[in-house]
XYZ file of C-alpha atoms in Angstrom:
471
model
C -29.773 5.860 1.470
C -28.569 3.805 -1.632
C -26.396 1.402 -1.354
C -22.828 2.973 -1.036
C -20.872 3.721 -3.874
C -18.723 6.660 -5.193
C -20.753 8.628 -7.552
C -20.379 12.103 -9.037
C -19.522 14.954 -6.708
C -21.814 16.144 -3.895
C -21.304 19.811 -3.587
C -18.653 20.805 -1.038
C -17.250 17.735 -0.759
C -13.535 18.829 -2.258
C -12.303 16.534 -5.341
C -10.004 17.242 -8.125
C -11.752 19.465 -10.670
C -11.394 18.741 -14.467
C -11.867 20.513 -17.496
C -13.944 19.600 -20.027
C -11.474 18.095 -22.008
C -10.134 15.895 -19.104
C -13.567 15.011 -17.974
C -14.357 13.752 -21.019
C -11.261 11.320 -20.627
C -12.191 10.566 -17.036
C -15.610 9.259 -17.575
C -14.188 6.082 -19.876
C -12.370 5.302 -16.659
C -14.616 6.771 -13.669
C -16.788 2.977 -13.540
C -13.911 0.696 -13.740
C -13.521 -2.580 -11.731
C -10.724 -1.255 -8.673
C -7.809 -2.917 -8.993
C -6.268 -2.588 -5.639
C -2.770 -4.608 -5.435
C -0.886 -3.460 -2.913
C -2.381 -2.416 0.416
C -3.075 -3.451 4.148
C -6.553 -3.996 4.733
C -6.666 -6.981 7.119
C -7.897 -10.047 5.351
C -10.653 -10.993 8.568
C -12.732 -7.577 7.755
C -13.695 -10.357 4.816
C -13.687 -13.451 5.662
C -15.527 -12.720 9.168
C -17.929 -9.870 7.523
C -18.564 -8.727 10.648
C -19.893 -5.078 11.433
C -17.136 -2.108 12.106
C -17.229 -1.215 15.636
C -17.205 2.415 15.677
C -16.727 5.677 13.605
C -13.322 5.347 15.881
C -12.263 2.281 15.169
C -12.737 2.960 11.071
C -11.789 6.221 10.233
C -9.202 7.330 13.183
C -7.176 4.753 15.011
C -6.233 2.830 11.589
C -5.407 5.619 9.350
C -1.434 6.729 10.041
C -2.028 10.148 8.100
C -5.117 10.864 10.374
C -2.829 10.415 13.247
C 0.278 11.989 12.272
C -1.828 15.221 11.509
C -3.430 15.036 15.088
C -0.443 14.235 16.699
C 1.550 16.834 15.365
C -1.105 19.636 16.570
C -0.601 18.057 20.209
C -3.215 15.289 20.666
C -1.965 13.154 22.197
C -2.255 8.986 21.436
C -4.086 7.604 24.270
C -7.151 10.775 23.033
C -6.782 9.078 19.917
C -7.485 5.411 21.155
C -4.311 4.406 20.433
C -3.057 2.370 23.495
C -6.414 2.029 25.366
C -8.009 -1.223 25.172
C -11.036 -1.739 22.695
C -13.316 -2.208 25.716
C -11.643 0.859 27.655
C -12.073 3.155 24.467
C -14.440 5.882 24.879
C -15.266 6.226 20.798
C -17.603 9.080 21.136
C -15.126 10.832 22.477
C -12.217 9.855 20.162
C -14.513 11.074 17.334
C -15.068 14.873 18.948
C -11.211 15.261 19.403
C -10.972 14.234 15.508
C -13.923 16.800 14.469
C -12.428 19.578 16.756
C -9.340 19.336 14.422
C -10.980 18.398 11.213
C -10.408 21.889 9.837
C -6.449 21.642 10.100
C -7.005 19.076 7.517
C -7.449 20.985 4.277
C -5.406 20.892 1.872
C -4.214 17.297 2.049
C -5.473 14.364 0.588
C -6.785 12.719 3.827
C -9.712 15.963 3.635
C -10.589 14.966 0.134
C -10.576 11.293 0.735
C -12.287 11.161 4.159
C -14.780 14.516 3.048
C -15.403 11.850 0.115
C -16.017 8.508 2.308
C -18.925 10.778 4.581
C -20.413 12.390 1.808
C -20.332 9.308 -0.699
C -20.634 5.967 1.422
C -22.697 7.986 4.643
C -24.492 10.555 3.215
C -22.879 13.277 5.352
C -22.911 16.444 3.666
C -23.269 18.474 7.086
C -19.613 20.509 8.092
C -17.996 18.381 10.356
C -16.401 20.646 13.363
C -16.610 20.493 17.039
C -20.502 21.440 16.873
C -21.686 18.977 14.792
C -19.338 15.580 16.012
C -21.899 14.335 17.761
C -24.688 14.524 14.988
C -21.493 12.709 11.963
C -20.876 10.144 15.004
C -24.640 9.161 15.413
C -25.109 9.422 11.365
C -22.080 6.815 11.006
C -22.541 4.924 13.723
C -25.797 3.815 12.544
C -25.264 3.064 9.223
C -22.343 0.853 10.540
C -24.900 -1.493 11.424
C -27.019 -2.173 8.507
C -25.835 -4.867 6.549
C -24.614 -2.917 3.791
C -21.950 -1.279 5.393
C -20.400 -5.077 6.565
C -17.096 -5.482 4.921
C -18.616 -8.355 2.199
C -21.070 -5.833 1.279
C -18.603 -2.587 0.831
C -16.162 -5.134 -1.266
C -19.103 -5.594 -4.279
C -20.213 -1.590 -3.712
C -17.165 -0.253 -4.033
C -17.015 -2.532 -7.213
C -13.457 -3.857 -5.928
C -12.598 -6.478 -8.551
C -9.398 -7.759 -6.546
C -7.874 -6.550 -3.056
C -4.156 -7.563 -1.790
C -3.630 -7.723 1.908
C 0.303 -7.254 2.902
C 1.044 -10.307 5.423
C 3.654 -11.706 7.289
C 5.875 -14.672 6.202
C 4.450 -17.145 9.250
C 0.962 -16.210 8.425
C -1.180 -19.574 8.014
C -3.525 -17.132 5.960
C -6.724 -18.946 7.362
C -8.615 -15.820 6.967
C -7.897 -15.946 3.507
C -8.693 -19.531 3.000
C -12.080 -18.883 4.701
C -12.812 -15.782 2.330
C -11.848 -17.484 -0.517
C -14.342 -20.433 0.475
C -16.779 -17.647 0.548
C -16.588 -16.549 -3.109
C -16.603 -12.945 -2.790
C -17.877 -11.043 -5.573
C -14.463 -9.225 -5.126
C -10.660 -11.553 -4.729
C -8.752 -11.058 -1.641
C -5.252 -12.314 -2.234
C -2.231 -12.190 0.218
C 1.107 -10.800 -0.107
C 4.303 -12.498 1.146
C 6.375 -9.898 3.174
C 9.470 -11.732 4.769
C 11.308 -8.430 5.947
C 11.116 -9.735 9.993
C 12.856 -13.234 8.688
C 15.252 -11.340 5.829
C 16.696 -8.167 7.696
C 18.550 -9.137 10.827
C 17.140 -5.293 12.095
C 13.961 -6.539 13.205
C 13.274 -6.949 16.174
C 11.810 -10.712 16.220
C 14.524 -11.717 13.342
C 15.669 -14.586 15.474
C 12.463 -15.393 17.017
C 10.634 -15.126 13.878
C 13.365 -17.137 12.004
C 13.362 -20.024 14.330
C 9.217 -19.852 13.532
C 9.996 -19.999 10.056
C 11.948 -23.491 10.891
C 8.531 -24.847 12.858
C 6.370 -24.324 10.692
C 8.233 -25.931 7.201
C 9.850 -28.564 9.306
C 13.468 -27.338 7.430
C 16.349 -26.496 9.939
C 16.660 -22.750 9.559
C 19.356 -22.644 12.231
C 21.370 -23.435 9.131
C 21.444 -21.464 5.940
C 21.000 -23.669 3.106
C 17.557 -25.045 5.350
C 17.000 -21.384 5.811
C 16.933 -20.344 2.170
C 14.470 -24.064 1.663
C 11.958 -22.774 4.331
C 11.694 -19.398 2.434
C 10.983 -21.352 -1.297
C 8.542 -23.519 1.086
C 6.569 -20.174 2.396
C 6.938 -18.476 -0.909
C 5.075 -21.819 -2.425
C 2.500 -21.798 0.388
C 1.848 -18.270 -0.402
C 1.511 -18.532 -3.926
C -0.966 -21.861 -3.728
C -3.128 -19.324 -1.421
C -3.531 -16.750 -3.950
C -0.369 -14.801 -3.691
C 1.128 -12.653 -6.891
C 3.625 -11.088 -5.330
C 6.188 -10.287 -2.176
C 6.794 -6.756 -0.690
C 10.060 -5.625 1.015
C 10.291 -2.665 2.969
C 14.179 -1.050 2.657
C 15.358 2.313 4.214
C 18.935 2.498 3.015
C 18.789 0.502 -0.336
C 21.927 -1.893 -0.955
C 22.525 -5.551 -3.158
C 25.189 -7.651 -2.961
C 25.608 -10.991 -4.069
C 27.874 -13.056 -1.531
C 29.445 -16.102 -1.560
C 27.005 -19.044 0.146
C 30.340 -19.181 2.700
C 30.275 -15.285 3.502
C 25.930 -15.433 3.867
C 26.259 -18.591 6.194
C 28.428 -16.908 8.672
C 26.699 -13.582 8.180
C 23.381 -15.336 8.394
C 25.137 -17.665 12.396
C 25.812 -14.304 13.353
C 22.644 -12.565 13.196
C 21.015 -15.540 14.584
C 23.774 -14.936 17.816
C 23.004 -11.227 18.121
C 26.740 -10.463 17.159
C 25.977 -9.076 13.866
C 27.475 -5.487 13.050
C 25.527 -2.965 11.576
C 27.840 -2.680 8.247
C 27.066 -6.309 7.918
C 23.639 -6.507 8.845
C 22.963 -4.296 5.980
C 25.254 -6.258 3.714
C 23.580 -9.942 4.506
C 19.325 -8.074 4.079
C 21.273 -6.626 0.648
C 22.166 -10.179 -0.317
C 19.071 -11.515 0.811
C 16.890 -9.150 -1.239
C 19.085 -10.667 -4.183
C 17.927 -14.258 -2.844
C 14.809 -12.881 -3.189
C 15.222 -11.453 -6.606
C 16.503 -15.085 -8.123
C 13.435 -17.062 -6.146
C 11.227 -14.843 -8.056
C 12.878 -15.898 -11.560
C 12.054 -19.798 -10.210
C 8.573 -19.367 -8.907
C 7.215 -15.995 -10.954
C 6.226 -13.880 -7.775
C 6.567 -10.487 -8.418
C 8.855 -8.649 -6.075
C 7.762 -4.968 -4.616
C 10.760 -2.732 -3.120
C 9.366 0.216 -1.059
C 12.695 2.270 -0.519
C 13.070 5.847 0.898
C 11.097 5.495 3.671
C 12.687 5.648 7.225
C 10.569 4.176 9.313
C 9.506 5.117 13.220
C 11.797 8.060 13.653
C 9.826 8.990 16.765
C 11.923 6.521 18.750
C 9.790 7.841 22.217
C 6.599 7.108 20.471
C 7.565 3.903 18.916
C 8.716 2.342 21.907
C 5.720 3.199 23.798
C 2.657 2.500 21.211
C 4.837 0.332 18.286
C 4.582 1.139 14.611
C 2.130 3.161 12.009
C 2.460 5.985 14.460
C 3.033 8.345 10.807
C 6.551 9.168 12.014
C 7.627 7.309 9.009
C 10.032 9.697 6.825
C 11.197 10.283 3.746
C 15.432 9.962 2.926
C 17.538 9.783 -0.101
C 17.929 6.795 -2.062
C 20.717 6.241 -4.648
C 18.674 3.310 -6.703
C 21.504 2.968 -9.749
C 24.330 1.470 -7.197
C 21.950 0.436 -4.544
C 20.410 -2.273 -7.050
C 23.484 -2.781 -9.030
C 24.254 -6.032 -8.013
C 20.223 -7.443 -7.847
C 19.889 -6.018 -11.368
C 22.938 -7.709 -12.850
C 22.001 -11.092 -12.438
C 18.109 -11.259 -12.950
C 17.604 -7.740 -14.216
C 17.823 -9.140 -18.146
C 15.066 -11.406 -17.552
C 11.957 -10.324 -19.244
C 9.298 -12.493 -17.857
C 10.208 -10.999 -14.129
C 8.194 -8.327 -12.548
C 10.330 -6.266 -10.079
C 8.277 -3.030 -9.064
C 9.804 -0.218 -7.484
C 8.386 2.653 -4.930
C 10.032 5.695 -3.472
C 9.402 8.449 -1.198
C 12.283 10.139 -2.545
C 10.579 12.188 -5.706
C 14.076 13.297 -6.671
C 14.822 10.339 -8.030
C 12.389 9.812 -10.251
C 13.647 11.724 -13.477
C 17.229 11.577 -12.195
C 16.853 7.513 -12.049
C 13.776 5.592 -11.755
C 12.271 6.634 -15.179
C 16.074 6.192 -17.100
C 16.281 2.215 -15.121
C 13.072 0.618 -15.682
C 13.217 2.628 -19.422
C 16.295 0.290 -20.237
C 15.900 -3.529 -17.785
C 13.054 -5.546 -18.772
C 12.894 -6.805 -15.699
C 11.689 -3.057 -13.827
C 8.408 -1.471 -13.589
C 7.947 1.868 -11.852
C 5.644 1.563 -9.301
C 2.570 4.676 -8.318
C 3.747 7.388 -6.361
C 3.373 6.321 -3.312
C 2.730 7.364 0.422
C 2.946 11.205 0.521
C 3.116 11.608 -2.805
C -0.292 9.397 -3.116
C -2.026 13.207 -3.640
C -3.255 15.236 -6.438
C -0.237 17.206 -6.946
C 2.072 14.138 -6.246
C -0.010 12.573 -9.064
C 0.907 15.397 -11.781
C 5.205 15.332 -10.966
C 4.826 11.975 -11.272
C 3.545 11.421 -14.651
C 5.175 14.497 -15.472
C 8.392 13.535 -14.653
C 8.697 9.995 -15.503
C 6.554 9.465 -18.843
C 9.019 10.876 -21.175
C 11.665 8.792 -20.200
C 9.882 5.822 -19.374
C 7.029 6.073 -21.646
C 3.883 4.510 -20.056
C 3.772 0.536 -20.731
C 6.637 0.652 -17.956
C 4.569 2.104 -15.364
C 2.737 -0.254 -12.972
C -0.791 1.584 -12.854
C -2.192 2.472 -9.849
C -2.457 1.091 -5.738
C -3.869 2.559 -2.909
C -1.452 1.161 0.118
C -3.589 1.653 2.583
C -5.013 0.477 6.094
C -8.409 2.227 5.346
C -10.946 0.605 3.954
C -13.427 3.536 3.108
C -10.613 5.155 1.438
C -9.501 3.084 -1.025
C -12.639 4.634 -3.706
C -11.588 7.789 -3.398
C -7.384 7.601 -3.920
C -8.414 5.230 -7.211
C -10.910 8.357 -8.151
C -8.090 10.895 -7.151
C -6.091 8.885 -9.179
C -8.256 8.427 -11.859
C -8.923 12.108 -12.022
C -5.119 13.267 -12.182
C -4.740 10.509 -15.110
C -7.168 12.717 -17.004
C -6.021 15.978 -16.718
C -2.144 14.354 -17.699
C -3.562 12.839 -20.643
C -6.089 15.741 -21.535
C -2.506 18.045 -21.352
C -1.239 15.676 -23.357
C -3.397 15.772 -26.193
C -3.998 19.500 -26.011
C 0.083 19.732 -26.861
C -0.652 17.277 -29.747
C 1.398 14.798 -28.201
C -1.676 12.070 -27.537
C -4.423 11.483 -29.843
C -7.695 11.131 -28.909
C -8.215 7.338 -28.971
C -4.337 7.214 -27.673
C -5.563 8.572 -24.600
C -8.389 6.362 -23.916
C -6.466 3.241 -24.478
C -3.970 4.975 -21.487
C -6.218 5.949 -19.655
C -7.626 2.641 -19.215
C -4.080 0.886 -18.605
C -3.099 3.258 -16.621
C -6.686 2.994 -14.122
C -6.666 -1.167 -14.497
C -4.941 -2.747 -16.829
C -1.303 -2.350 -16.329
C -1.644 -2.863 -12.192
C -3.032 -6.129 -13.269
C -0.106 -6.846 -15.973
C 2.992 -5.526 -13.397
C 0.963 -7.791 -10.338
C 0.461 -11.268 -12.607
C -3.240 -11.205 -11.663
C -4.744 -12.248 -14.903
C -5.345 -15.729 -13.217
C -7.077 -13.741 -10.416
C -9.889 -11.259 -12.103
């Protein structure tokens, strides 16, 4: 087997067909460098480059739309692996429960990106189905162990020019130091995400705050040494690699409060006394905090909004998070980042990228807001919109008003490594047919859709992520 790579279609593995117009298009973009700047691969595949345990371990237990799916057709988490101790897993079996259900699959994007991943990276072009688990499992299981399935080796393969890891605010990041030491063919840079240390919600916000005080030395039982240890970690971040911060918000409010108002907002959380009305109002001034520390230091600032997470409180409680019972709700972005937007939204050299799970708004508000602040980009569609057809309302819905040079390109978001080639190719592929549509209506030129194409697959995710230092 060659080394592994995504190449042109094997035949019955599903992808997104393209006319010959489109295709045309698509192969100025197919070979590009992947820019992947938002995701959350864990940063010790790399700097460890050890081998992947099992088929289980890499394609099942990780990926939260592989589990949703099984879940929701009754298997249950422990048959999944999720729960059991790695030494107590029985990954043979894990795999067969997966293949028995493989079929329920098509349709979505997980069959064209995983069908892609076996095919492509394995060489499995057999079905997979309850008859033939056993024969994928053995087929995967030993190319696991050659050394060019370690995750060093995938990284250059999968020609991955820069990967972001999402990480917590404590996080030394010594696996990133020790990858970076390395020299990787490929970058892997962290990402700051303070949400356990901004929104009083989470569960370790005290505990995690008080963390945050050890580890600068500032006295974040107090506010204003609070708001220091966050510039301190946002500085630590940044002299590790970091571009950017991500904040994960369900119901989307900014404020601006007096420093008076925030301190006893801020003693109250701490206490455990906090309402939910105001717990919402201090992460809503906090996210504004956030917003003015990115117009000192330059990090760009992601808001995921729309997206209410771990609704299956049963399941949650029992296994934790990324059990794919995250769900999408409304989101009213004009008022909800009134207040952010009106003091830093003005300033042009600011990056402030914004997702949504709610695709209503993205005619209705998203295109019209980042068309007018300089501050906005529009950020991929994202989650369960990450799909072929997601990909066409997107651009479909957004590029008039927006135009494209407001768009922030392209990320994959996800836990799963062996993945992350085919969403850039989906990607890539529904690019082409938008821009192929577009010229055939006379709106796009021919070399006008190259040049797009090409910002679009690369170049604007690393212009909207500040990573020209980085590639």
């Amino acid at each position: 087997m060659n080394d592994p790579v995504i190449q042109l279609p094997i035949h019955n593995v599903p992808t997104l067909n393209l006319s010959e117009a489109a295709l045309d298009i698509y192969e100025g973009v197919r070979s590009l460098p992947i820019v992947s700047p938002h995701g959350h691969c864990k940063p010790q595949w790399f700097s460890e480059n050890r081998p992947f345990a099992d088929p289980a371990e890499l394609l099942i237990i990780p990926d939260s739309f592989v589990v949703r799916m099984l879940y929701s057709h009754g298997v249950s988490p422990e048959d999944m692996g999720i729960g059991v101790p790695p030494e107590q897993r029985d990954a043979r079996a894990i795999f067969r429960v997966f293949a028995s259900h493989w079929h329920k699959f098509r349709g979505t994007p997980s069959h064209m990106w995983i069908s892609s991943a076996l095919a492509h990276v394995f060489g499995v072009v057999m079905p997979l189905n309850e008859e033939t688990a056993d024969q994928v499992y053995d087929r995967i299981d030993a190319e696991l162990k050659s050394a060019r399935m370690y995750p060093q080796s995938l990284l250059q393969a999968f020609n991955i020019e820069v990967l972001a890891t999402t990480d917590s605010a404590l996080d030394d990041l010594a696996h990133h130091k020790a990858a970076r030491r390395q020299k990787l063919r490929g970058k892997i840079i962290p990402t700051f995400r303070p949400d356990s240390v901004l929104d009083p919600k989470h569960p370790d916000f005290a505990a995690d705050v008080a963390a945050l005080g050890d580890i600068t030395g500032e006295d974040t039982q107090s506010f204003t040494g609070y708001l220091e240890a966050l510039r301190e970690r946002r500085a630590y971040f940044m002299a590790n690699g970091a571009t950017a911060t991500d904040h994960v918000v369900d119901a989307l409010m900014t404020c601006h409060l007096t420093e008076k108002r925030a301190a006893t907002l801020f003693a109250k959380a701490l206490a455990g006394t906090i309402t939910p009305k105001e717990t919402q109002v201090f992460y809503g001034h906090m996210l504004t905090e956030m917003a003015q520390m990115s117009v000192e230091d330059g990090l760009v600032m992601q808001i995921h909004a729309g997206n209410l997470r771990n609704t299956n409180k049963s399941l949650y409680a029992t296994y934790g998070a990324n059990m794919g019972a995250d769900m999408p709700v409304p989101v009213d972005w004009v008022r909800g980042m009134d207040a952010l937007l009106n003091r830093v939204g003005n300033v042009r050299d600011m990056n402030i990228l914004l997702f949504t799970l709610d695709e209503s708004t993205y005619a209705r508000e998203l295109a019209p807001m980042v068309g007018h602040w300089p501050a906005l980009r529009l950020g991929a569609p994202w989650r369960f919109h990450d799909s072929a057809n997601g990909i066409a309302r997107y651009l479909d819905q957004v590029v008039e008003t927006a135009g494209y040079w407001n768009l922030a390109g392209f990320n994959d978001d996800t836990r799963a490594l062996m993945s992350i080639p085919a969403r850039h190719d989906m990607w890539r592929r529904g690019v082409s047919l938008h821009l192929s549509q577009q010229r055939s209506r006379g709106v796009l030129g021919r070399s006008d859709a190259d040049e797009i194409a090409r910002l679009l697959c690369r170049d604007l995710a690393i212009d909207a992520y500040k990573l020209g230092k980085v590639v």
